[in-house]
């Protein structure tokens, strides 16, 4: 995640995230704040990228975010599908990524 040097950079990043959410793609947000990183969220992020590619899920974008405020449940993944309320999954370790992708993303897409 880039280090922000000004309020303008933060506003730009927020606008970029909002634009990504408004697209027709499903957006997976992996919380990579301090707690998330210490709980293994970086591995979760990399595994999500791998699984999405292996399943050939072209309508899904995996992005990094800062803290989502659920330190006790890290690593956390928020799934934003267009037209639906977001879903937050907690304790999504690298070993649980395949199940998350299969159950929430692959089965729901069919």
Short mmCIF file of N, CA, C and O in Angstrom, two decimals:
data_model
loop_
_atom_site.label_atom_id
_atom_site.label_comp_id
_atom_site.label_asym_id
_atom_site.label_seq_id
_atom_site.Cartn_x
_atom_site.Cartn_y
_atom_site.Cartn_z
N UNK A 1 0.84 -1.16 0.00
CA UNK A 1 0.00 0.00 0.00
C UNK A 1 0.90 1.24 0.00
O UNK A 1 1.84 1.29 0.77
N UNK A 2 0.58 2.23 -0.84
CA UNK A 2 1.45 3.40 -0.92
C UNK A 2 1.35 4.25 0.34
O UNK A 2 0.31 4.31 0.98
N UNK A 3 2.46 4.92 0.67
CA UNK A 3 2.43 5.87 1.79
C UNK A 3 1.86 7.18 1.27
O UNK A 3 2.26 7.67 0.23
N UNK A 4 0.90 7.71 2.02
CA UNK A 4 0.26 8.95 1.61
C UNK A 4 1.01 10.13 2.20
O UNK A 4 1.36 10.14 3.37
N UNK A 5 1.26 11.13 1.37
CA UNK A 5 2.02 12.29 1.80
C UNK A 5 1.17 13.54 1.98
O UNK A 5 1.64 14.53 2.50
N UNK A 6 -0.09 13.48 1.54
CA UNK A 6 -0.92 14.68 1.66
C UNK A 6 -2.39 14.31 1.68
O UNK A 6 -2.78 13.18 1.34
N UNK A 7 -3.19 15.27 2.07
CA UNK A 7 -4.64 15.08 2.08
C UNK A 7 -5.16 14.86 0.67
O UNK A 7 -6.07 14.06 0.45
N UNK A 8 -4.54 15.52 -0.30
CA UNK A 8 -4.96 15.35 -1.69
C UNK A 8 -4.74 13.91 -2.17
O UNK A 8 -5.56 13.36 -2.89
N UNK A 9 -3.63 13.31 -1.76
CA UNK A 9 -3.37 11.92 -2.14
C UNK A 9 -4.39 10.99 -1.51
O UNK A 9 -4.85 10.04 -2.15
N UNK A 10 -4.77 11.26 -0.26
CA UNK A 10 -5.79 10.46 0.41
C UNK A 10 -7.13 10.60 -0.30
O UNK A 10 -7.80 9.60 -0.57
N UNK A 11 -7.51 11.81 -0.63
CA UNK A 11 -8.77 12.03 -1.35
C UNK A 11 -8.76 11.34 -2.70
O UNK A 11 -9.76 10.77 -3.13
N UNK A 12 -7.63 11.37 -3.38
CA UNK A 12 -7.50 10.70 -4.67
C UNK A 12 -7.67 9.20 -4.51
O UNK A 12 -8.35 8.56 -5.32
N UNK A 13 -7.07 8.63 -3.48
CA UNK A 13 -7.19 7.19 -3.22
C UNK A 13 -8.63 6.82 -2.90
O UNK A 13 -9.15 5.81 -3.40
N UNK A 14 -9.30 7.63 -2.10
CA UNK A 14 -10.71 7.38 -1.76
C UNK A 14 -11.57 7.42 -3.01
O UNK A 14 -12.42 6.55 -3.22
N UNK A 15 -11.36 8.41 -3.86
CA UNK A 15 -12.12 8.51 -5.11
C UNK A 15 -11.87 7.32 -6.02
O UNK A 15 -12.78 6.82 -6.67
N UNK A 16 -10.63 6.86 -6.07
CA UNK A 16 -10.29 5.70 -6.88
C UNK A 16 -11.02 4.47 -6.37
O UNK A 16 -11.56 3.69 -7.17
N UNK A 17 -11.06 4.28 -5.05
CA UNK A 17 -11.78 3.14 -4.48
C UNK A 17 -13.27 3.23 -4.78
O UNK A 17 -13.90 2.22 -5.09
N UNK A 18 -13.84 4.42 -4.68
CA UNK A 18 -15.27 4.59 -4.97
C UNK A 18 -15.57 4.26 -6.42
O UNK A 18 -16.58 3.63 -6.73
N UNK A 19 -14.70 4.67 -7.34
CA UNK A 19 -14.89 4.36 -8.75
C UNK A 19 -14.86 2.86 -8.98
O UNK A 19 -15.66 2.32 -9.74
N UNK A 20 -13.94 2.18 -8.32
CA UNK A 20 -13.84 0.73 -8.47
C UNK A 20 -15.09 0.05 -7.94
O UNK A 20 -15.55 -0.93 -8.51
N UNK A 21 -15.67 0.57 -6.86
CA UNK A 21 -16.88 -0.02 -6.29
C UNK A 21 -18.08 0.19 -7.20
O UNK A 21 -19.00 -0.61 -7.19
N UNK A 22 -18.09 1.26 -7.96
CA UNK A 22 -19.23 1.57 -8.81
C UNK A 22 -19.23 0.80 -10.12
O UNK A 22 -20.18 0.87 -10.87
N UNK A 23 -18.20 0.09 -10.40
CA UNK A 23 -18.15 -0.71 -11.62
C UNK A 23 -19.02 -1.95 -11.46
O UNK A 23 -19.52 -2.25 -10.40
N UNK A 24 -19.11 -2.71 -12.50
CA UNK A 24 -19.92 -3.92 -12.45
C UNK A 24 -19.15 -5.10 -11.88
O UNK A 24 -19.71 -6.17 -11.73
N UNK A 25 -17.91 -4.90 -11.55
CA UNK A 25 -17.11 -5.99 -10.99
C UNK A 25 -17.41 -6.19 -9.52
O UNK A 25 -17.81 -5.27 -8.81
N UNK A 26 -17.17 -7.40 -9.06
CA UNK A 26 -17.21 -7.70 -7.63
C UNK A 26 -15.84 -7.31 -7.09
O UNK A 26 -14.81 -7.67 -7.66
N UNK A 27 -15.84 -6.56 -6.00
CA UNK A 27 -14.59 -6.10 -5.41
C UNK A 27 -14.36 -6.80 -4.07
O UNK A 27 -15.23 -6.77 -3.20
N UNK A 28 -13.21 -7.44 -3.94
CA UNK A 28 -12.80 -8.06 -2.69
C UNK A 28 -11.78 -7.15 -2.04
O UNK A 28 -10.72 -6.89 -2.61
N UNK A 29 -12.09 -6.67 -0.84
CA UNK A 29 -11.18 -5.79 -0.11
C UNK A 29 -10.52 -6.59 1.00
O UNK A 29 -11.20 -7.14 1.86
N UNK A 30 -9.21 -6.62 0.98
CA UNK A 30 -8.45 -7.29 2.03
C UNK A 30 -7.87 -6.21 2.93
O UNK A 30 -7.12 -5.35 2.46
N UNK A 31 -8.22 -6.24 4.21
CA UNK A 31 -7.76 -5.24 5.17
C UNK A 31 -6.29 -5.49 5.51
O UNK A 31 -5.94 -6.54 6.05
N UNK A 32 -5.45 -4.53 5.14
CA UNK A 32 -4.02 -4.67 5.40
C UNK A 32 -3.52 -3.57 6.32
O UNK A 32 -2.50 -2.93 6.06
N UNK A 33 -4.26 -3.35 7.41
CA UNK A 33 -3.78 -2.48 8.47
C UNK A 33 -2.77 -3.27 9.29
O UNK A 33 -2.45 -4.43 8.99
N UNK A 34 -2.28 -2.69 10.34
CA UNK A 34 -1.27 -3.35 11.18
C UNK A 34 -1.75 -4.69 11.71
O UNK A 34 -1.03 -5.69 11.64
N UNK A 35 -2.97 -4.72 12.23
CA UNK A 35 -3.50 -5.98 12.77
C UNK A 35 -3.66 -7.04 11.69
O UNK A 35 -3.36 -8.21 11.91
N UNK A 36 -4.14 -6.62 10.53
CA UNK A 36 -4.32 -7.56 9.43
C UNK A 36 -3.01 -8.15 8.97
O UNK A 36 -2.90 -9.36 8.76
N UNK A 37 -2.01 -7.31 8.83
CA UNK A 37 -0.70 -7.79 8.40
C UNK A 37 -0.13 -8.78 9.41
O UNK A 37 0.37 -9.84 9.04
N UNK A 38 -0.24 -8.44 10.69
CA UNK A 38 0.31 -9.34 11.71
C UNK A 38 -0.45 -10.66 11.78
O UNK A 38 0.09 -11.67 12.22
N UNK A 39 -1.71 -10.66 11.32
CA UNK A 39 -2.51 -11.89 11.33
C UNK A 39 -2.37 -12.69 10.03
O UNK A 39 -2.99 -13.74 9.89
N UNK A 40 -1.60 -12.17 9.07
CA UNK A 40 -1.37 -12.91 7.83
C UNK A 40 -2.18 -12.45 6.64
O UNK A 40 -2.33 -13.19 5.66
N UNK A 41 -2.73 -11.24 6.69
CA UNK A 41 -3.57 -10.75 5.60
C UNK A 41 -2.82 -10.63 4.27
O UNK A 41 -3.42 -10.76 3.21
N UNK A 42 -1.50 -10.40 4.34
CA UNK A 42 -0.74 -10.33 3.10
C UNK A 42 -0.75 -11.67 2.37
O UNK A 42 -0.89 -11.73 1.16
N UNK A 43 -0.68 -12.76 3.13
CA UNK A 43 -0.77 -14.10 2.52
C UNK A 43 -2.19 -14.35 2.00
O UNK A 43 -2.37 -14.98 0.95
N UNK A 44 -3.19 -13.88 2.73
CA UNK A 44 -4.58 -14.01 2.30
C UNK A 44 -4.78 -13.29 0.97
O UNK A 44 -5.40 -13.82 0.05
N UNK A 45 -4.25 -12.08 0.87
CA UNK A 45 -4.37 -11.28 -0.35
C UNK A 45 -3.75 -12.03 -1.54
O UNK A 45 -4.38 -12.17 -2.60
N UNK A 46 -2.54 -12.51 -1.37
CA UNK A 46 -1.86 -13.23 -2.45
C UNK A 46 -2.61 -14.50 -2.84
O UNK A 46 -2.74 -14.82 -4.03
N UNK A 47 -3.15 -15.20 -1.87
CA UNK A 47 -3.90 -16.43 -2.16
C UNK A 47 -5.20 -16.12 -2.87
O UNK A 47 -5.62 -16.86 -3.77
N UNK A 48 -5.85 -15.02 -2.51
CA UNK A 48 -7.07 -14.61 -3.22
C UNK A 48 -6.78 -14.31 -4.69
O UNK A 48 -7.54 -14.73 -5.57
N UNK A 49 -5.71 -13.58 -4.94
CA UNK A 49 -5.32 -13.31 -6.32
C UNK A 49 -5.13 -14.61 -7.10
O UNK A 49 -5.60 -14.75 -8.23
N UNK A 50 -4.44 -15.55 -6.48
CA UNK A 50 -4.17 -16.84 -7.12
C UNK A 50 -5.46 -17.61 -7.41
O UNK A 50 -5.65 -18.12 -8.51
N UNK A 51 -6.35 -17.69 -6.43
CA UNK A 51 -7.59 -18.44 -6.60
C UNK A 51 -8.51 -17.82 -7.64
O UNK A 51 -9.13 -18.52 -8.43
N UNK A 52 -8.61 -16.50 -7.63
CA UNK A 52 -9.45 -15.81 -8.62
C UNK A 52 -8.93 -16.09 -10.02
O UNK A 52 -9.70 -16.33 -10.94
N UNK A 53 -7.61 -16.08 -10.17
CA UNK A 53 -7.02 -16.38 -11.48
C UNK A 53 -7.24 -17.84 -11.86
O UNK A 53 -7.63 -18.13 -13.00
N UNK A 54 -7.04 -18.76 -10.93
CA UNK A 54 -7.22 -20.19 -11.24
C UNK A 54 -8.66 -20.51 -11.62
O UNK A 54 -8.90 -21.37 -12.46
N UNK A 55 -9.61 -19.84 -10.97
CA UNK A 55 -11.03 -20.08 -11.26
C UNK A 55 -11.51 -19.29 -12.48
O UNK A 55 -12.66 -19.40 -12.87
N UNK A 56 -10.60 -18.47 -13.04
CA UNK A 56 -10.92 -17.65 -14.21
C UNK A 56 -12.14 -16.75 -13.96
O UNK A 56 -13.04 -16.64 -14.79
N UNK A 57 -12.14 -16.10 -12.79
CA UNK A 57 -13.22 -15.20 -12.41
C UNK A 57 -12.85 -13.79 -12.86
O UNK A 57 -12.24 -13.02 -12.13
N UNK A 58 -13.22 -13.45 -14.08
CA UNK A 58 -12.81 -12.19 -14.68
C UNK A 58 -13.56 -10.98 -14.14
O UNK A 58 -13.12 -9.86 -14.30
N UNK A 59 -14.70 -11.21 -13.50
CA UNK A 59 -15.50 -10.09 -13.01
C UNK A 59 -15.17 -9.73 -11.56
O UNK A 59 -15.94 -9.04 -10.91
N UNK A 60 -14.03 -10.20 -11.07
CA UNK A 60 -13.64 -9.95 -9.68
C UNK A 60 -12.32 -9.21 -9.62
O UNK A 60 -11.37 -9.54 -10.33
N UNK A 61 -12.30 -8.21 -8.75
CA UNK A 61 -11.08 -7.43 -8.53
C UNK A 61 -10.71 -7.54 -7.05
O UNK A 61 -11.56 -7.34 -6.18
N UNK A 62 -9.47 -7.87 -6.77
CA UNK A 62 -8.98 -7.98 -5.39
C UNK A 62 -8.12 -6.76 -5.11
O UNK A 62 -7.18 -6.48 -5.85
N UNK A 63 -8.48 -6.01 -4.06
CA UNK A 63 -7.72 -4.81 -3.73
C UNK A 63 -7.31 -4.82 -2.25
O UNK A 63 -7.90 -5.52 -1.44
N UNK A 64 -6.30 -4.02 -1.95
CA UNK A 64 -5.84 -3.84 -0.59
C UNK A 64 -6.50 -2.60 0.00
O UNK A 64 -6.67 -1.60 -0.70
N UNK A 65 -6.90 -2.69 1.27
CA UNK A 65 -7.40 -1.50 1.97
C UNK A 65 -6.67 -1.39 3.29
O UNK A 65 -5.92 -2.29 3.69
N UNK A 66 -6.93 -0.32 3.98
CA UNK A 66 -6.39 -0.15 5.33
C UNK A 66 -7.28 -0.87 6.32
O UNK A 66 -8.09 -1.73 5.96
N UNK A 67 -7.19 -0.46 7.55
CA UNK A 67 -7.93 -1.09 8.63
C UNK A 67 -9.44 -0.95 8.41
O UNK A 67 -9.93 0.12 8.07
N UNK A 68 -10.17 -2.05 8.63
CA UNK A 68 -11.62 -2.01 8.57
C UNK A 68 -12.23 -1.95 9.97
O UNK A 68 -13.44 -1.87 10.13
N UNK A 69 -11.38 -2.03 11.01
CA UNK A 69 -11.86 -1.88 12.38
C UNK A 69 -12.25 -3.16 13.08
O UNK A 69 -12.84 -3.12 14.15
N UNK A 70 -11.95 -4.29 12.50
CA UNK A 70 -12.32 -5.57 13.11
C UNK A 70 -11.06 -6.35 13.50
O UNK A 70 -10.85 -7.49 13.08
N UNK A 71 -10.25 -5.75 14.34
CA UNK A 71 -8.96 -6.32 14.71
C UNK A 71 -9.07 -7.75 15.24
O UNK A 71 -8.23 -8.59 14.95
N UNK A 72 -10.11 -8.01 16.00
CA UNK A 72 -10.29 -9.34 16.59
C UNK A 72 -10.57 -10.42 15.55
O UNK A 72 -10.44 -11.61 15.84
N UNK A 73 -10.94 -10.02 14.34
CA UNK A 73 -11.33 -10.99 13.31
C UNK A 73 -10.37 -11.02 12.13
O UNK A 73 -10.69 -11.58 11.09
N UNK A 74 -9.21 -10.42 12.27
CA UNK A 74 -8.25 -10.39 11.16
C UNK A 74 -7.71 -11.77 10.87
O UNK A 74 -7.61 -12.58 11.77
N UNK A 75 -7.37 -12.02 9.63
CA UNK A 75 -7.53 -11.23 8.42
C UNK A 75 -9.01 -11.14 8.00
O UNK A 75 -9.73 -12.14 8.07
N UNK A 76 -9.41 -9.96 7.55
CA UNK A 76 -10.79 -9.77 7.11
C UNK A 76 -10.83 -9.48 5.61
O UNK A 76 -9.92 -8.88 5.05
N UNK A 77 -11.91 -9.96 4.99
CA UNK A 77 -12.15 -9.74 3.56
C UNK A 77 -13.58 -9.25 3.41
O UNK A 77 -14.51 -9.90 3.88
N UNK A 78 -13.73 -8.09 2.77
CA UNK A 78 -15.06 -7.55 2.50
C UNK A 78 -15.36 -7.79 1.03
O UNK A 78 -14.55 -7.48 0.16
N UNK A 79 -16.55 -8.34 0.76
CA UNK A 79 -16.96 -8.61 -0.61
C UNK A 79 -18.07 -7.64 -0.97
O UNK A 79 -19.10 -7.58 -0.32
N UNK A 80 -17.83 -6.86 -2.02
CA UNK A 80 -18.79 -5.88 -2.51
C UNK A 80 -19.27 -6.29 -3.89
O UNK A 80 -18.50 -6.23 -4.86
N UNK A 81 -20.53 -6.69 -3.96
CA UNK A 81 -21.13 -7.05 -5.24
C UNK A 81 -22.08 -5.93 -5.65
O UNK A 81 -22.83 -5.42 -4.81
N UNK A 82 -22.06 -5.53 -6.91
CA UNK A 82 -22.93 -4.45 -7.36
C UNK A 82 -24.39 -4.74 -7.03
O UNK A 82 -24.88 -5.84 -7.27
N UNK A 83 -25.06 -3.76 -6.44
CA UNK A 83 -26.48 -3.90 -6.14
C UNK A 83 -26.79 -4.70 -4.89
O UNK A 83 -27.97 -4.93 -4.60
N UNK A 84 -25.79 -5.12 -4.15
CA UNK A 84 -26.01 -5.90 -2.93
C UNK A 84 -25.28 -5.25 -1.77
O UNK A 84 -24.33 -4.49 -1.96
N UNK A 85 -25.71 -5.60 -0.55
CA UNK A 85 -24.99 -5.14 0.62
C UNK A 85 -23.66 -5.89 0.69
O UNK A 85 -23.57 -7.05 0.29
N UNK A 86 -22.66 -5.22 1.23
CA UNK A 86 -21.36 -5.88 1.35
C UNK A 86 -21.41 -6.98 2.41
O UNK A 86 -22.23 -6.93 3.32
N UNK A 87 -20.52 -7.95 2.24
CA UNK A 87 -20.41 -9.06 3.18
C UNK A 87 -18.99 -9.05 3.72
O UNK A 87 -18.03 -8.95 2.95
N UNK A 88 -18.87 -9.16 5.04
CA UNK A 88 -17.55 -9.16 5.66
C UNK A 88 -17.27 -10.54 6.24
O UNK A 88 -18.07 -11.07 7.00
N UNK A 89 -16.13 -11.10 5.86
CA UNK A 89 -15.68 -12.38 6.39
C UNK A 89 -14.48 -12.14 7.30
O UNK A 89 -13.59 -11.37 6.95
N UNK A 90 -14.47 -12.79 8.44
CA UNK A 90 -13.36 -12.66 9.37
C UNK A 90 -12.56 -13.94 9.47
O UNK A 90 -13.04 -15.02 9.09
N UNK A 91 -11.35 -13.80 9.98
CA UNK A 91 -10.44 -14.94 10.16
C UNK A 91 -10.19 -15.69 8.86
O UNK A 91 -10.16 -16.92 8.83
N UNK A 92 -10.04 -14.95 7.77
CA UNK A 92 -9.82 -15.54 6.46
C UNK A 92 -8.31 -15.74 6.27
O UNK A 92 -7.63 -14.90 5.70
N UNK A 93 -7.83 -16.84 6.79
CA UNK A 93 -6.42 -17.17 6.62
C UNK A 93 -6.19 -17.74 5.23
O UNK A 93 -7.14 -18.08 4.52
N UNK A 94 -4.95 -17.87 4.87
CA UNK A 94 -4.58 -18.40 3.55
C UNK A 94 -5.25 -19.75 3.31
O UNK A 94 -5.74 -20.02 2.22
N UNK A 95 -5.33 -20.58 4.33
CA UNK A 95 -5.90 -21.92 4.17
C UNK A 95 -7.41 -21.90 3.95
O UNK A 95 -7.98 -22.89 3.50
N UNK A 96 -8.08 -20.79 4.25
CA UNK A 96 -9.53 -20.70 4.10
C UNK A 96 -9.95 -20.02 2.80
O UNK A 96 -11.13 -19.98 2.47
N UNK A 97 -9.00 -19.49 2.07
CA UNK A 97 -9.31 -18.73 0.85
C UNK A 97 -10.02 -19.57 -0.19
O UNK A 97 -11.02 -19.15 -0.77
N UNK A 98 -9.55 -20.78 -0.44
CA UNK A 98 -10.16 -21.64 -1.47
C UNK A 98 -11.63 -21.88 -1.16
O UNK A 98 -12.49 -21.76 -2.05
N UNK A 99 -11.96 -22.16 0.11
CA UNK A 99 -13.36 -22.38 0.49
C UNK A 99 -14.20 -21.12 0.29
O UNK A 99 -15.32 -21.19 -0.18
N UNK A 100 -13.65 -19.96 0.65
CA UNK A 100 -14.37 -18.70 0.47
C UNK A 100 -14.66 -18.47 -1.01
O UNK A 100 -15.80 -18.14 -1.38
N UNK A 101 -13.68 -18.65 -1.85
CA UNK A 101 -13.86 -18.42 -3.29
C UNK A 101 -14.88 -19.41 -3.85
O UNK A 101 -15.79 -19.02 -4.59
N UNK A 102 -14.76 -20.66 -3.48
CA UNK A 102 -15.68 -21.69 -4.00
C UNK A 102 -17.11 -21.43 -3.54
O UNK A 102 -18.04 -21.50 -4.33
N UNK A 103 -17.31 -21.15 -2.24
CA UNK A 103 -18.67 -21.03 -1.73
C UNK A 103 -19.32 -19.70 -2.05
O UNK A 103 -20.47 -19.66 -2.48
N UNK A 104 -18.63 -18.62 -1.86
CA UNK A 104 -19.27 -17.31 -2.07
C UNK A 104 -19.20 -16.85 -3.52
O UNK A 104 -20.15 -16.28 -4.03
N UNK A 105 -18.09 -17.08 -4.17
CA UNK A 105 -17.90 -16.49 -5.50
C UNK A 105 -18.24 -17.44 -6.65
O UNK A 105 -18.90 -17.05 -7.59
N UNK A 106 -17.78 -18.66 -6.59
CA UNK A 106 -18.01 -19.58 -7.71
C UNK A 106 -19.45 -20.09 -7.70
O UNK A 106 -20.15 -20.00 -8.70
N UNK A 107 -19.93 -20.58 -6.56
CA UNK A 107 -21.29 -21.13 -6.50
C UNK A 107 -22.36 -20.06 -6.69
O UNK A 107 -23.37 -20.29 -7.34
N UNK A 108 -22.15 -18.87 -6.15
CA UNK A 108 -23.13 -17.80 -6.29
C UNK A 108 -23.18 -17.25 -7.70
O UNK A 108 -24.15 -16.63 -8.10
N UNK A 109 -22.13 -17.46 -8.48
CA UNK A 109 -22.08 -16.93 -9.84
C UNK A 109 -22.84 -17.80 -10.82
O UNK A 109 -23.14 -17.39 -11.92
N UNK A 110 -23.12 -19.03 -10.44
CA UNK A 110 -23.78 -19.96 -11.37
C UNK A 110 -25.28 -19.86 -11.30
O UNK A 110 -25.88 -19.40 -10.43
#
